[in-house]
CSV table of C-alpha atoms in Angstrom, one decimal:
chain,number,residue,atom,x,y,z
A,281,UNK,CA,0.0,0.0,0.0
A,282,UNK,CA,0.8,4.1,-0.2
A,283,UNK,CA,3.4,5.4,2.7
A,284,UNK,CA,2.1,5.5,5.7
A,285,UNK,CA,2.3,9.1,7.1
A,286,UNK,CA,2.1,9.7,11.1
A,287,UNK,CA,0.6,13.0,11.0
A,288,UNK,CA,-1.3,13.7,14.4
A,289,UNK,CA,-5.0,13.9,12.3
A,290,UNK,CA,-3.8,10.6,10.6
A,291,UNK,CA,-2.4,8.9,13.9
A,292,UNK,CA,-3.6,5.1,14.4
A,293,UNK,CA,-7.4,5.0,15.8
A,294,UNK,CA,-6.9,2.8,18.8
A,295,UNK,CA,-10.2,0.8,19.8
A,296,UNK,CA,-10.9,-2.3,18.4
A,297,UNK,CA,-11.8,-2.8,15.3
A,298,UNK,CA,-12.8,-5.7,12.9
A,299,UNK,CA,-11.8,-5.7,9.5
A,300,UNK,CA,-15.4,-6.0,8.0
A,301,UNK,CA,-15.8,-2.7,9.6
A,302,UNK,CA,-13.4,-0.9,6.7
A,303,UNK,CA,-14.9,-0.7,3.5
A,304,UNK,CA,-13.5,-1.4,0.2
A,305,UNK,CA,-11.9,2.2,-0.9
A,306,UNK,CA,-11.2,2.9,2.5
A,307,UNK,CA,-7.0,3.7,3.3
A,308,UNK,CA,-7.2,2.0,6.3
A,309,UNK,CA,-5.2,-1.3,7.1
A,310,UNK,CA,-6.1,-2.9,10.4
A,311,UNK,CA,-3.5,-4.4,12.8
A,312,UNK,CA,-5.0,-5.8,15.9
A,313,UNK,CA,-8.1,-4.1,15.9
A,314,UNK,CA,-6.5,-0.7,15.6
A,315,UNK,CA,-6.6,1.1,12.2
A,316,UNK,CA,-3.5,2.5,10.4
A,317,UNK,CA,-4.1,5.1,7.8
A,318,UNK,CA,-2.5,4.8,4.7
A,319,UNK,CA,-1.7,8.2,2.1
A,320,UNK,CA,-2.4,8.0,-2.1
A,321,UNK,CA,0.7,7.1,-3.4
A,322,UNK,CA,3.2,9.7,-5.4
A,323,UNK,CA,3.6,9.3,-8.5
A,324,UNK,CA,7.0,7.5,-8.2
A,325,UNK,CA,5.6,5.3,-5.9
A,326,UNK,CA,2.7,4.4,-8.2
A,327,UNK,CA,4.6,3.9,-11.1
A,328,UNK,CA,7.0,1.2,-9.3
A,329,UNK,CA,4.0,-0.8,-7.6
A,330,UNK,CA,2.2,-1.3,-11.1
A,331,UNK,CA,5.9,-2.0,-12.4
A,332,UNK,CA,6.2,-4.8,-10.2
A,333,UNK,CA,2.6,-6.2,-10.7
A,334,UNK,CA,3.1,-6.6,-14.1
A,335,UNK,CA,6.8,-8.0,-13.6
A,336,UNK,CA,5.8,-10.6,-11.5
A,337,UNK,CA,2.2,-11.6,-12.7
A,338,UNK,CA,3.9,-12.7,-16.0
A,339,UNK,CA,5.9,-14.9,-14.3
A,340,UNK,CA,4.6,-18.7,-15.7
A,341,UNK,CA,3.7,-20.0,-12.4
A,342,UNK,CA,1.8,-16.9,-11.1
A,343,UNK,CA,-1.7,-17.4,-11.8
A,344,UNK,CA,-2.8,-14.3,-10.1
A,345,UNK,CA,-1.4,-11.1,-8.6
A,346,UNK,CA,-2.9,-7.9,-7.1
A,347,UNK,CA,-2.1,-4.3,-6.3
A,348,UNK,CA,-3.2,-3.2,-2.9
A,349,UNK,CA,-4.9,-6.1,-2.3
A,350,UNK,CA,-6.8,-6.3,1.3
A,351,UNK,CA,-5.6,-9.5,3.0
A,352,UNK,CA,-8.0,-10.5,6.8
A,353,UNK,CA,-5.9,-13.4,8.1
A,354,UNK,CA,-8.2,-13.0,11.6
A,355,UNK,CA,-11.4,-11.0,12.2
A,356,UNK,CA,-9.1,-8.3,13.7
A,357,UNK,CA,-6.1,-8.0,10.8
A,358,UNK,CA,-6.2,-6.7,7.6
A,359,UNK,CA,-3.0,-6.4,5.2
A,360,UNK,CA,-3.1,-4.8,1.8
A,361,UNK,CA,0.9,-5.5,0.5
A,362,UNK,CA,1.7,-2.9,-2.5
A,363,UNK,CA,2.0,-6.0,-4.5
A,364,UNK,CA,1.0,-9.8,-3.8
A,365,UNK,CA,1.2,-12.6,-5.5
A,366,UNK,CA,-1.5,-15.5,-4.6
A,367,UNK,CA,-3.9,-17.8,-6.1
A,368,UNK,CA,-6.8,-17.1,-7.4
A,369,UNK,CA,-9.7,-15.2,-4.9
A,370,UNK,CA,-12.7,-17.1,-4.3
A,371,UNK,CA,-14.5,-14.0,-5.7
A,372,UNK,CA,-16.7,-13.9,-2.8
A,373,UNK,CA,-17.3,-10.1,-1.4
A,374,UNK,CA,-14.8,-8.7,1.3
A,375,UNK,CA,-11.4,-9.1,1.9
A,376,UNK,CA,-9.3,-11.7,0.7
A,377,UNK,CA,-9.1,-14.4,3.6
A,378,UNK,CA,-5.7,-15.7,4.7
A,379,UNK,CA,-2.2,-13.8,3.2
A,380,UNK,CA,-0.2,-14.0,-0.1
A,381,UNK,CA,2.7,-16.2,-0.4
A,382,UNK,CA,4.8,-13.6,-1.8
A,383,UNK,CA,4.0,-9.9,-0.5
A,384,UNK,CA,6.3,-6.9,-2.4
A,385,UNK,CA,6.0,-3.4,-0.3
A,386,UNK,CA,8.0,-0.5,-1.9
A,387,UNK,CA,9.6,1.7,0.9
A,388,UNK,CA,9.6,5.3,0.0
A,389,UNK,CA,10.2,8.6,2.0
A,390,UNK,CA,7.7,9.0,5.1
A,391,UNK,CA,8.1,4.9,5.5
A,392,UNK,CA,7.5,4.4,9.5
A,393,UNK,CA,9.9,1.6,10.1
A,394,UNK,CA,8.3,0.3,12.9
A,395,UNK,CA,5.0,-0.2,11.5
A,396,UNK,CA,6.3,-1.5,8.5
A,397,UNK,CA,8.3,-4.8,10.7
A,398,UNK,CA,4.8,-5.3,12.3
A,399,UNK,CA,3.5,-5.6,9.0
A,400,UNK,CA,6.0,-7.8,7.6
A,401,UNK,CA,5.7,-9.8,11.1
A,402,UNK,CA,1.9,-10.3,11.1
A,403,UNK,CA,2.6,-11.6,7.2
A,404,UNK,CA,4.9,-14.0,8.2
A,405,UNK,CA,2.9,-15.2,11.0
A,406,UNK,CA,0.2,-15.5,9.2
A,407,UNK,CA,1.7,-17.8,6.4
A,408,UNK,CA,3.1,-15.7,4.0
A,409,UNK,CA,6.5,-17.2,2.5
A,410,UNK,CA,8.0,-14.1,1.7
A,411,UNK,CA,8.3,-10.6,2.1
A,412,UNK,CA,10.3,-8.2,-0.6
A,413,UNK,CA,10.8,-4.7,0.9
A,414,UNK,CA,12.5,-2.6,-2.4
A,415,UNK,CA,14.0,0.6,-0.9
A,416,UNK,CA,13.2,3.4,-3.1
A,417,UNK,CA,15.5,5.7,-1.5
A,418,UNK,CA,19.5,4.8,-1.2
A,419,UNK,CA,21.1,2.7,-3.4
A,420,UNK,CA,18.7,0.0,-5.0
A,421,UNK,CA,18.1,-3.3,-2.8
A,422,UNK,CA,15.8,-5.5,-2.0
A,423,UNK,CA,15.4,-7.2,1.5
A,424,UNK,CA,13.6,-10.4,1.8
A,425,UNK,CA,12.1,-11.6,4.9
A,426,UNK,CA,10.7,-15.6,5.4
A,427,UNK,CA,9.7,-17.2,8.4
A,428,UNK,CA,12.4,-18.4,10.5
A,429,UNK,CA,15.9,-17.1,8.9
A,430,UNK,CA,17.4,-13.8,9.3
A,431,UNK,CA,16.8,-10.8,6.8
A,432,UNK,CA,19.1,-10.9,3.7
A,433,UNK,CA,19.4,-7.8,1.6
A,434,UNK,CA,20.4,-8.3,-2.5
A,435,UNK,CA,22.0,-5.7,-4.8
A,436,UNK,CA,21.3,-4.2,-7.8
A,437,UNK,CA,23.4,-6.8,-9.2
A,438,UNK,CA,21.4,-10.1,-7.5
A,439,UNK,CA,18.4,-12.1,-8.6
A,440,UNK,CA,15.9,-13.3,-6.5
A,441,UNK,CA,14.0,-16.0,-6.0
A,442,UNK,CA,10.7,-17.2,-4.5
A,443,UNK,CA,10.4,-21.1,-4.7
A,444,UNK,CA,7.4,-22.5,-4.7
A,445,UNK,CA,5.6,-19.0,-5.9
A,446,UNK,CA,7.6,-18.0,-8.9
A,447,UNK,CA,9.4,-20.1,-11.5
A,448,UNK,CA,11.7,-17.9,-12.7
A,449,UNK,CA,14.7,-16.0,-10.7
A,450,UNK,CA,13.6,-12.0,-11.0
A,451,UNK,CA,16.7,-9.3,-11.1
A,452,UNK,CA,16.8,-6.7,-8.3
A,453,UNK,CA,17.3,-4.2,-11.1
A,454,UNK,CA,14.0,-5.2,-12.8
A,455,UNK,CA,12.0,-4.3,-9.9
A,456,UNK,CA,13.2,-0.9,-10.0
A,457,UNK,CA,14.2,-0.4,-13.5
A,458,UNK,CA,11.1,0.1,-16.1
A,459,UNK,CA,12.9,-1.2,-19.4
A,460,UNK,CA,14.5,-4.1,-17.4
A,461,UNK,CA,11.0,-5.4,-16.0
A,462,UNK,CA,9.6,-5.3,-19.5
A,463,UNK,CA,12.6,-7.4,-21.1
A,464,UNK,CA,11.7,-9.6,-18.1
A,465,UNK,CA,8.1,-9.8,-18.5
A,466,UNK,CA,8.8,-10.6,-22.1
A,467,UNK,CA,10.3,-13.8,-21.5
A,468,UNK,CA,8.0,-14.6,-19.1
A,469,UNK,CA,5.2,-14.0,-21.3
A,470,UNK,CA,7.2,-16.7,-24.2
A,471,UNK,CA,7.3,-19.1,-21.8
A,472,UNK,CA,3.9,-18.6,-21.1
A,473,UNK,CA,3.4,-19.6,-24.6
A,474,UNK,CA,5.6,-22.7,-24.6
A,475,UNK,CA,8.6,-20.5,-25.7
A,476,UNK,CA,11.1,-21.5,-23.7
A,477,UNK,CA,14.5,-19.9,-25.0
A,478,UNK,CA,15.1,-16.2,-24.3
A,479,UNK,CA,13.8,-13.5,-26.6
A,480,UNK,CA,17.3,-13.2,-27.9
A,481,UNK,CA,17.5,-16.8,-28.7
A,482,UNK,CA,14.2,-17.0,-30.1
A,483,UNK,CA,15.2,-13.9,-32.4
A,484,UNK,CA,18.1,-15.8,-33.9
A,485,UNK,CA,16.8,-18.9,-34.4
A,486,UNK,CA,13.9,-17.2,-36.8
A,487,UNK,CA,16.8,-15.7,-38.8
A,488,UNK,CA,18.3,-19.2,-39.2
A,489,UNK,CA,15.6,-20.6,-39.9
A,490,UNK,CA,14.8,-17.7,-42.6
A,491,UNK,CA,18.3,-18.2,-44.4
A,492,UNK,CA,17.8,-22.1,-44.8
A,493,UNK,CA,14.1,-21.6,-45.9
A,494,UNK,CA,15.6,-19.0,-48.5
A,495,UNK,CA,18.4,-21.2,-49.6
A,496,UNK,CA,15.9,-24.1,-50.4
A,497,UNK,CA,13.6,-21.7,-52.0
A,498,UNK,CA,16.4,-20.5,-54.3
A,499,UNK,CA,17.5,-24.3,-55.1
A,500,UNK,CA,13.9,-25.1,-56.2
A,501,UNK,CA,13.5,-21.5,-58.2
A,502,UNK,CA,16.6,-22.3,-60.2
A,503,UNK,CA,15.6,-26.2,-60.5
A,504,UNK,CA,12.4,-24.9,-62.5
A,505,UNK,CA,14.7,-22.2,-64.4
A,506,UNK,CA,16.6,-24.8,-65.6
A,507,UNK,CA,13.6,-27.1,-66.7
A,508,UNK,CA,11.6,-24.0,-68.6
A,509,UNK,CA,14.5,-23.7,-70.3
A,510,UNK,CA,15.5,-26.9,-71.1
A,511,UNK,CA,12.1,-27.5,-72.6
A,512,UNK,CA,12.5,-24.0,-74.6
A,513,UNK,CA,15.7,-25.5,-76.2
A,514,UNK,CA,14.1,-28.5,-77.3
A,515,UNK,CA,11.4,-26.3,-79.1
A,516,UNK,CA,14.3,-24.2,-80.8
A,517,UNK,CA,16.0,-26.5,-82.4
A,518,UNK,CA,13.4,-27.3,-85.5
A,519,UNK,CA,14.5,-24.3,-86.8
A,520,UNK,CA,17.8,-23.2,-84.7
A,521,UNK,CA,19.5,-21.4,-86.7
A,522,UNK,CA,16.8,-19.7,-89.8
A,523,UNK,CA,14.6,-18.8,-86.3
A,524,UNK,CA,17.3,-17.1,-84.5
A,525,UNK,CA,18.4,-15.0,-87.8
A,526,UNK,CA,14.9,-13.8,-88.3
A,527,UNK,CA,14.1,-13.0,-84.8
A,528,UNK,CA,17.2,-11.3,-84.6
A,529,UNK,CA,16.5,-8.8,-87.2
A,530,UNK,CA,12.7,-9.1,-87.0
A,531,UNK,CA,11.3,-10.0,-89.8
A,532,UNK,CA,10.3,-13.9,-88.6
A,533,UNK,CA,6.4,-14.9,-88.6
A,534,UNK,CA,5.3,-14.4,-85.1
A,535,UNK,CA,3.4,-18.2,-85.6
A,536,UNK,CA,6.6,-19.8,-85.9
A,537,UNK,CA,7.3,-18.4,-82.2
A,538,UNK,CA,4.1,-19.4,-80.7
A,539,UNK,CA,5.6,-21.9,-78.2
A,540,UNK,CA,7.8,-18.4,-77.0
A,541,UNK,CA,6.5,-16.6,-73.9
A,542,UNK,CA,3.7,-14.1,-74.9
A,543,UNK,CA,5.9,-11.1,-74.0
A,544,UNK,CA,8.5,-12.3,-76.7
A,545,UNK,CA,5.8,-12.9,-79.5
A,546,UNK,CA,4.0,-9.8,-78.6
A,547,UNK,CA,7.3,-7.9,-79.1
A,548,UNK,CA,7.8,-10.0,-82.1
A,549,UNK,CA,4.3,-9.0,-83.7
A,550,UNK,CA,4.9,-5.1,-83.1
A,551,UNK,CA,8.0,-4.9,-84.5
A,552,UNK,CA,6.5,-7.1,-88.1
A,553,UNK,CA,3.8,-4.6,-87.7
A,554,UNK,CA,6.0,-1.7,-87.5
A,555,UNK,CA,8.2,-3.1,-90.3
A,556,UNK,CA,5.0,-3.2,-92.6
A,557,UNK,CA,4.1,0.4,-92.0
């Protein structure tokens, strides 16, 4: 979801709540009853969240995904991850029961830390496998949280990897760089289509595969070249030599040639007509 801001007007509201209390449209998450108010995202912010949607949900194992997506894992919790990665809602009404496997929250300025480990804590406790905070601010990184191991943070230079939830390894860089994700997604989206070499690859082997379909068209092409001509020869030779002298200087009868392309005997006929003028 957008930064959280801890402006006194937007402070928690304390009292508890249940999370069929917050409607849909609502900026509210719930932790423990108390709700936590939640700011529109910037632009920025925006940008990288749908970035990442699209990124991971054309991964070929995802078989759905979901920006801000409210997540009730009890009747007092309610979790809405910038981007998750889940199967398929029920489509019943309300929030989505239980947590996604893989939860994505971009961290921006005006992050509160503090709120953000509960939130990554409740996920975890909850069920979900594992949590990718991308620092917006800084150097680009990635830490990923699971369930019983200490926090590792990845480089711009890393992949990472979510087994079990994603098939394919995803570049830190592509969650922060637009062209990257979309060379990403591309692949993704092949596989999806029983492509399984890389766009490159695939690129290549259509030129290949142009160059020997080209060669064997030019083999047959001159195959039948030969044969028209072959069969033109053996047409000729009645009257080799007389026939060539009087198509040469035009004055042959245009029936003699009538086995000749049209084009010749056409050219043949206008020049006898021309010659009678």
């Amino acid at each position: 979801m957008a930064q959280e801001y801890r402006n006194p007007s937007h402070a928690p509201f304390h009292g508890l709540f249940s999370a069929d209390r917050i409607k849909d449209g609502d900026r509210y998450e719930l932790s423990g009853g108390d709700r936590i108010y939640y700011a529109p995202a910037s632009g920025r912010h925006a940008q990288h969240n749908a970035t990442g949607a699209s990124l991971l949900d054309s991964d070929p194992a995802v078989e759905w995904s979901g920006v801000d997506a409210g997540f009730s894992s009890n009747a007092n919790t309610m979790r809405a991850p910038d981007v998750s990665v889940a199967p398929p809602p029920s489509g019943k009404k309300g929030w989505i029961p239980g947590v996604p496997p893989l939860a994505v929250e971009y961290a921006d300025k005006g992050q509160n830390e503090a709120d953000l480990q509960i939130k990554i804590k409740e996920l975890l406790a909850a069920g979900t496998r594992f949590v990718w905070v991308a620092r917006l601010t800084g150097p680009q990184r990635v830490e990923v949280y699971a369930k019983g191991v200490r926090m590792r943070r990845y480089s711009a230079s890393d992949t990472l990897e979510a087994p079990g939830v994603l098939r394919n390894p995803i570049p830190v860089q592509a969650l922060f760089d637009r062209k990257e994700a979309h060379r990403i997604t591309l692949r993704n989206l092949l596989q999806r289509e029983g492509y399984e070499n890389t766009p490159e690859a695939i690129l290549q082997e259509g030129i290949q595969r142009g160059k020997a379909e080209g060669k064997t068209k030019g083999k047959a092409e001159g195959k039948a070249e030969g044969r028209i001509e072959g069969a033109l020869e053996a047409h000729r030779s009645p009257f080799r030599h007389s026939g060539r002298a009087r198509y040469s200087c035009g004055c042959a009868n245009p029936c003699a040639y009538s086995w000749l392309p049209r084009s010749k005997t056409a050219r043949c006929m206008a020049h006898q007509s021309g010659a009678g003028k």
